[in-house]
Amino acid sequence: MQEQINFLKVALSDRQIGAMTRSSKYVVKAIMRNLSDLSLRRVIEYGPGDGVITKAILNRMPKDGQLIVVETNLRFLKILRDIKDPRLKIIKGTAQAVSKELKSRNHASVNLVISSVPFSILSRADREQIVNNTFNMLEDSGKFVVFQYSPILLSLLKKYFDPDAINTQFELRNIPPMFIMTAQK
């Protein structure tokens, strides 16, 4: 319960955070089920917040895997830095700029990108840039998982990914309910 309260305090102080509560255990389980066929070798998470999905990924990730999280909020960055795991790399920045950061670190491709970035408050150009960059970073058969309160990104996902390779779920047991969209390259 304290984690929910702490999340709410941070969310109320930052208009860039699109959630009022952290993702429920049902959302975490649904996301992880979507990844059951994927080796979590090199993963990027946009907007990890307080790390609820981050921890689930690290629990499934092989010892030689790497998880790069990209966060803008200073209070969430502090919480993320408390996760002591050598596979976790934390970047202060935006999803729009992450591909430049990866190139500077000589990371060519990833096999999974997870995003809780609030696309509904971003401009169409920013949404397009994030999806385009993500598609280009993903290796063949890699996945882009987006969880949001709105399916606003679905049409853009269909522009870049094969529509038959996009799965959409709706998790009612989250407050508020959440769309989970998984697109495979």
PDB file of C-alpha atoms in Angstrom:
ATOM      1  CA  MET A   1       0.000   0.000   0.000  1.00  0.00           C
ATOM      2  CA  GLN A   2       2.869   2.377   0.805  1.00  0.00           C
ATOM      3  CA  GLU A   3       4.239   1.905  -2.728  1.00  0.00           C
ATOM      4  CA  GLN A   4       0.867   3.010  -4.152  1.00  0.00           C
ATOM      5  CA  ILE A   5       0.851   6.107  -1.938  1.00  0.00           C
ATOM      6  CA  ASN A   6       4.430   6.990  -2.891  1.00  0.00           C
ATOM      7  CA  PHE A   7       3.608   6.534  -6.578  1.00  0.00           C
ATOM      8  CA  LEU A   8       0.565   8.801  -6.264  1.00  0.00           C
ATOM      9  CA  LYS A   9       2.625  11.534  -4.579  1.00  0.00           C
ATOM     10  CA  VAL A  10       5.127  11.520  -7.431  1.00  0.00           C
ATOM     11  CA  ALA A  11       2.399  11.352 -10.090  1.00  0.00           C
ATOM     12  CA  LEU A  12       0.556  14.332  -8.631  1.00  0.00           C
ATOM     13  CA  SER A  13       3.720  16.431  -8.727  1.00  0.00           C
ATOM     14  CA  ASP A  14       4.629  15.732 -12.379  1.00  0.00           C
ATOM     15  CA  ARG A  15       2.239  16.334 -15.295  1.00  0.00           C
ATOM     16  CA  GLN A  16       4.373  14.147 -17.582  1.00  0.00           C
ATOM     17  CA  ILE A  17       3.353  11.040 -15.646  1.00  0.00           C
ATOM     18  CA  GLY A  18       0.287   9.565 -17.281  1.00  0.00           C
ATOM     19  CA  ALA A  19      -0.718   7.246 -14.430  1.00  0.00           C
ATOM     20  CA  MET A  20      -2.208   7.905 -11.038  1.00  0.00           C
ATOM     21  CA  THR A  21      -1.473   4.422  -9.696  1.00  0.00           C
ATOM     22  CA  ARG A  22       1.300   1.951 -10.320  1.00  0.00           C
ATOM     23  CA  SER A  23       0.488  -0.972 -12.582  1.00  0.00           C
ATOM     24  CA  SER A  24      -1.415  -3.734 -10.823  1.00  0.00           C
ATOM     25  CA  LYS A  25      -0.147  -7.273 -10.404  1.00  0.00           C
ATOM     26  CA  TYR A  26      -2.665  -8.266 -13.094  1.00  0.00           C
ATOM     27  CA  VAL A  27      -1.066  -5.948 -15.643  1.00  0.00           C
ATOM     28  CA  VAL A  28       2.406  -7.177 -14.684  1.00  0.00           C
ATOM     29  CA  LYS A  29       1.317 -10.819 -15.090  1.00  0.00           C
ATOM     30  CA  ALA A  30      -0.406 -10.122 -18.433  1.00  0.00           C
ATOM     31  CA  ILE A  31       2.698  -8.389 -19.781  1.00  0.00           C
ATOM     32  CA  MET A  32       4.990 -11.166 -18.626  1.00  0.00           C
ATOM     33  CA  ARG A  33       2.687 -13.797 -20.193  1.00  0.00           C
ATOM     34  CA  ASN A  34       3.071 -11.962 -23.527  1.00  0.00           C
ATOM     35  CA  LEU A  35       6.828 -12.420 -23.193  1.00  0.00           C
ATOM     36  CA  SER A  36       6.876 -16.113 -22.318  1.00  0.00           C
ATOM     37  CA  ASP A  37       8.237 -17.042 -25.769  1.00  0.00           C
ATOM     38  CA  LEU A  38      10.957 -14.391 -25.725  1.00  0.00           C
ATOM     39  CA  SER A  39      14.465 -14.530 -24.307  1.00  0.00           C
ATOM     40  CA  LEU A  40      14.922 -11.297 -22.394  1.00  0.00           C
ATOM     41  CA  ARG A  41      18.511 -10.661 -23.474  1.00  0.00           C
ATOM     42  CA  ARG A  42      18.485  -6.959 -24.290  1.00  0.00           C
ATOM     43  CA  VAL A  43      15.460  -4.989 -23.145  1.00  0.00           C
ATOM     44  CA  ILE A  44      14.518  -1.317 -23.029  1.00  0.00           C
ATOM     45  CA  GLU A  45      11.768   0.037 -20.811  1.00  0.00           C
ATOM     46  CA  TYR A  46      10.381   3.511 -21.499  1.00  0.00           C
ATOM     47  CA  GLY A  47       8.837   5.161 -18.457  1.00  0.00           C
ATOM     48  CA  PRO A  48       9.502   2.543 -15.775  1.00  0.00           C
ATOM     49  CA  GLY A  49       8.101   4.718 -12.999  1.00  0.00           C
ATOM     50  CA  ASP A  50       8.913   3.091  -9.679  1.00  0.00           C
ATOM     51  CA  GLY A  51      10.068  -0.159 -11.293  1.00  0.00           C
ATOM     52  CA  VAL A  52       7.152  -2.559 -10.873  1.00  0.00           C
ATOM     53  CA  ILE A  53       7.616  -3.953 -14.419  1.00  0.00           C
ATOM     54  CA  THR A  54      11.394  -3.505 -14.189  1.00  0.00           C
ATOM     55  CA  LYS A  55      11.588  -5.946 -11.273  1.00  0.00           C
ATOM     56  CA  ALA A  56       9.442  -8.528 -13.074  1.00  0.00           C
ATOM     57  CA  ILE A  57      11.706  -8.330 -16.139  1.00  0.00           C
ATOM     58  CA  LEU A  58      14.847  -8.708 -14.035  1.00  0.00           C
ATOM     59  CA  ASN A  59      13.325 -11.766 -12.339  1.00  0.00           C
ATOM     60  CA  ARG A  60      12.969 -13.453 -15.764  1.00  0.00           C
ATOM     61  CA  MET A  61      16.107 -12.118 -17.399  1.00  0.00           C
ATOM     62  CA  PRO A  62      19.174 -14.335 -17.901  1.00  0.00           C
ATOM     63  CA  LYS A  63      22.352 -13.484 -15.999  1.00  0.00           C
ATOM     64  CA  ASP A  64      23.970 -12.075 -19.132  1.00  0.00           C
ATOM     65  CA  GLY A  65      20.929  -9.963 -20.067  1.00  0.00           C
ATOM     66  CA  GLN A  66      20.706  -6.198 -19.960  1.00  0.00           C
ATOM     67  CA  LEU A  67      17.756  -3.981 -19.101  1.00  0.00           C
ATOM     68  CA  ILE A  68      17.977  -0.301 -20.000  1.00  0.00           C
ATOM     69  CA  VAL A  69      15.325   1.877 -18.388  1.00  0.00           C
ATOM     70  CA  VAL A  70      14.612   5.404 -19.604  1.00  0.00           C
ATOM     71  CA  GLU A  71      12.939   7.768 -17.134  1.00  0.00           C
ATOM     72  CA  THR A  72      12.517  11.546 -16.895  1.00  0.00           C
ATOM     73  CA  ASN A  73      11.215  11.941 -13.339  1.00  0.00           C
ATOM     74  CA  LEU A  74      13.967  12.578 -10.767  1.00  0.00           C
ATOM     75  CA  ARG A  75      12.067  10.959  -7.885  1.00  0.00           C
ATOM     76  CA  PHE A  76      11.433   7.809  -9.897  1.00  0.00           C
ATOM     77  CA  LEU A  77      15.093   7.775 -10.966  1.00  0.00           C
ATOM     78  CA  LYS A  78      16.083   7.783  -7.298  1.00  0.00           C
ATOM     79  CA  ILE A  79      13.772   4.822  -6.596  1.00  0.00           C
ATOM     80  CA  LEU A  80      15.140   2.943  -9.615  1.00  0.00           C
ATOM     81  CA  ARG A  81      18.723   3.477  -8.434  1.00  0.00           C
ATOM     82  CA  ASP A  82      17.815   1.542  -5.284  1.00  0.00           C
ATOM     83  CA  ILE A  83      17.378  -1.588  -7.416  1.00  0.00           C
ATOM     84  CA  LYS A  84      20.769  -3.209  -7.083  1.00  0.00           C
ATOM     85  CA  ASP A  85      21.254  -5.379 -10.149  1.00  0.00           C
ATOM     86  CA  PRO A  86      24.263  -5.218 -12.498  1.00  0.00           C
ATOM     87  CA  ARG A  87      22.013  -5.972 -15.505  1.00  0.00           C
ATOM     88  CA  LEU A  88      20.065  -2.735 -14.941  1.00  0.00           C
ATOM     89  CA  LYS A  89      21.219   0.443 -16.691  1.00  0.00           C
ATOM     90  CA  ILE A  90      19.351   3.662 -15.912  1.00  0.00           C
ATOM     91  CA  ILE A  91      19.148   6.546 -18.377  1.00  0.00           C
ATOM     92  CA  LYS A  92      17.722   9.947 -17.496  1.00  0.00           C
ATOM     93  CA  GLY A  93      16.007  10.980 -20.691  1.00  0.00           C
ATOM     94  CA  THR A  94      13.060  10.577 -22.991  1.00  0.00           C
ATOM     95  CA  ALA A  95      11.853   7.744 -25.178  1.00  0.00           C
ATOM     96  CA  GLN A  96      12.250  10.096 -28.141  1.00  0.00           C
ATOM     97  CA  ALA A  97      16.004  10.403 -27.547  1.00  0.00           C
ATOM     98  CA  VAL A  98      16.853   6.863 -26.474  1.00  0.00           C
ATOM     99  CA  SER A  99      18.013   5.619 -29.887  1.00  0.00           C
ATOM    100  CA  LYS A 100      20.783   8.258 -29.932  1.00  0.00           C
ATOM    101  CA  GLU A 101      21.812   7.196 -26.430  1.00  0.00           C
ATOM    102  CA  LEU A 102      21.963   3.547 -27.471  1.00  0.00           C
ATOM    103  CA  LYS A 103      24.095   4.334 -30.511  1.00  0.00           C
ATOM    104  CA  SER A 104      26.525   6.227 -28.284  1.00  0.00           C
ATOM    105  CA  ARG A 105      26.776   3.085 -26.119  1.00  0.00           C
ATOM    106  CA  ASN A 106      27.263   0.840 -29.185  1.00  0.00           C
ATOM    107  CA  HIS A 107      23.992  -1.032 -28.683  1.00  0.00           C
ATOM    108  CA  ALA A 108      22.790  -2.066 -32.113  1.00  0.00           C
ATOM    109  CA  SER A 109      19.485  -3.756 -31.412  1.00  0.00           C
ATOM    110  CA  VAL A 110      17.173  -5.028 -28.704  1.00  0.00           C
ATOM    111  CA  ASN A 111      14.720  -7.899 -28.609  1.00  0.00           C
ATOM    112  CA  LEU A 112      12.102  -6.189 -26.435  1.00  0.00           C
ATOM    113  CA  VAL A 113      10.869  -2.675 -25.742  1.00  0.00           C
ATOM    114  CA  ILE A 114       8.219  -2.074 -23.078  1.00  0.00           C
ATOM    115  CA  SER A 115       6.521   1.290 -22.731  1.00  0.00           C
ATOM    116  CA  SER A 116       4.190   2.932 -20.264  1.00  0.00           C
ATOM    117  CA  VAL A 117       4.877   6.379 -21.724  1.00  0.00           C
ATOM    118  CA  PRO A 118       1.604   8.371 -21.747  1.00  0.00           C
ATOM    119  CA  PHE A 119       1.237   8.612 -25.528  1.00  0.00           C
ATOM    120  CA  SER A 120      -2.104  10.414 -25.222  1.00  0.00           C
ATOM    121  CA  ILE A 121      -0.351  13.549 -23.924  1.00  0.00           C
ATOM    122  CA  LEU A 122       2.376  13.493 -26.584  1.00  0.00           C
ATOM    123  CA  SER A 123       2.144  15.158 -29.966  1.00  0.00           C
ATOM    124  CA  ARG A 124       1.492  13.019 -33.024  1.00  0.00           C
ATOM    125  CA  ALA A 125       5.077  13.740 -34.156  1.00  0.00           C
ATOM    126  CA  ASP A 126       6.521  12.508 -30.836  1.00  0.00           C
ATOM    127  CA  ARG A 127       4.387   9.354 -30.944  1.00  0.00           C
ATOM    128  CA  GLU A 128       5.523   8.697 -34.509  1.00  0.00           C
ATOM    129  CA  GLN A 129       9.181   9.255 -33.602  1.00  0.00           C
ATOM    130  CA  ILE A 130       9.007   6.823 -30.676  1.00  0.00           C
ATOM    131  CA  VAL A 131       7.306   4.063 -32.677  1.00  0.00           C
ATOM    132  CA  ASN A 132       9.633   4.559 -35.666  1.00  0.00           C
ATOM    133  CA  ASN A 133      12.770   4.514 -33.495  1.00  0.00           C
ATOM    134  CA  THR A 134      11.510   1.495 -31.584  1.00  0.00           C
ATOM    135  CA  PHE A 135      10.730  -0.441 -34.756  1.00  0.00           C
ATOM    136  CA  ASN A 136      14.228   0.309 -36.079  1.00  0.00           C
ATOM    137  CA  MET A 137      15.886  -0.769 -32.802  1.00  0.00           C
ATOM    138  CA  LEU A 138      14.051  -4.093 -32.618  1.00  0.00           C
ATOM    139  CA  GLU A 139      15.725  -7.167 -34.008  1.00  0.00           C
ATOM    140  CA  ASP A 140      13.671  -9.484 -36.218  1.00  0.00           C
ATOM    141  CA  SER A 141      10.918 -11.154 -34.156  1.00  0.00           C
ATOM    142  CA  GLY A 142      11.457  -8.594 -31.371  1.00  0.00           C
ATOM    143  CA  LYS A 143       8.451  -7.228 -29.495  1.00  0.00           C
ATOM    144  CA  PHE A 144       7.152  -3.791 -28.576  1.00  0.00           C
ATOM    145  CA  VAL A 145       4.747  -3.907 -25.625  1.00  0.00           C
ATOM    146  CA  VAL A 146       2.749  -0.785 -24.827  1.00  0.00           C
ATOM    147  CA  PHE A 147       0.397  -0.520 -21.872  1.00  0.00           C
ATOM    148  CA  GLN A 148      -1.928   2.466 -21.688  1.00  0.00           C
ATOM    149  CA  TYR A 149      -5.368   3.598 -20.567  1.00  0.00           C
ATOM    150  CA  SER A 150      -6.224   4.338 -24.206  1.00  0.00           C
ATOM    151  CA  PRO A 151      -5.604   2.415 -27.451  1.00  0.00           C
ATOM    152  CA  ILE A 152      -4.461   5.676 -29.106  1.00  0.00           C
ATOM    153  CA  LEU A 153      -1.229   4.084 -30.331  1.00  0.00           C
ATOM    154  CA  LEU A 154      -2.870   1.124 -32.073  1.00  0.00           C
ATOM    155  CA  SER A 155      -3.228   2.796 -35.485  1.00  0.00           C
ATOM    156  CA  LEU A 156       0.413   3.881 -35.398  1.00  0.00           C
ATOM    157  CA  LEU A 157       1.543   0.379 -34.424  1.00  0.00           C
ATOM    158  CA  LYS A 158      -0.363  -0.949 -37.446  1.00  0.00           C
ATOM    159  CA  LYS A 159       1.523   1.495 -39.664  1.00  0.00           C
ATOM    160  CA  TYR A 160       4.911   0.018 -38.671  1.00  0.00           C
ATOM    161  CA  PHE A 161       4.123  -3.563 -37.657  1.00  0.00           C
ATOM    162  CA  ASP A 162       2.163  -6.240 -39.483  1.00  0.00           C
ATOM    163  CA  PRO A 163      -1.420  -5.849 -38.170  1.00  0.00           C
ATOM    164  CA  ASP A 164      -1.647  -9.650 -37.867  1.00  0.00           C
ATOM    165  CA  ALA A 165       1.353  -9.540 -35.502  1.00  0.00           C
ATOM    166  CA  ILE A 166      -0.351  -7.148 -33.066  1.00  0.00           C
ATOM    167  CA  ASN A 167      -2.200  -8.491 -30.043  1.00  0.00           C
ATOM    168  CA  THR A 168      -4.411  -6.242 -27.918  1.00  0.00           C
ATOM    169  CA  GLN A 169      -5.648  -7.140 -24.443  1.00  0.00           C
ATOM    170  CA  PHE A 170      -7.778  -5.192 -21.999  1.00  0.00           C
ATOM    171  CA  GLU A 171      -7.039  -5.694 -18.308  1.00  0.00           C
ATOM    172  CA  LEU A 172     -10.130  -4.749 -16.311  1.00  0.00           C
ATOM    173  CA  ARG A 173      -8.552  -5.540 -12.946  1.00  0.00           C
ATOM    174  CA  ASN A 174      -6.290  -2.507 -13.121  1.00  0.00           C
ATOM    175  CA  ILE A 175      -7.494   0.868 -11.805  1.00  0.00           C
ATOM    176  CA  PRO A 176      -8.237   2.350 -14.268  1.00  0.00           C
ATOM    177  CA  PRO A 177      -8.448  -0.550 -16.750  1.00  0.00           C
ATOM    178  CA  MET A 178      -5.465  -0.882 -19.066  1.00  0.00           C
ATOM    179  CA  PHE A 179      -4.882  -1.726 -22.731  1.00  0.00           C
ATOM    180  CA  ILE A 180      -1.865  -3.953 -23.345  1.00  0.00           C
ATOM    181  CA  MET A 181      -0.747  -3.909 -26.978  1.00  0.00           C
ATOM    182  CA  THR A 182       1.992  -6.252 -28.153  1.00  0.00           C
ATOM    183  CA  ALA A 183       3.466  -5.807 -31.630  1.00  0.00           C
ATOM    184  CA  GLN A 184       5.984  -8.278 -33.033  1.00  0.00           C
ATOM    185  CA  LYS A 185       8.446  -7.339 -35.760  1.00  0.00           C
TER     186      LYS A 185
END
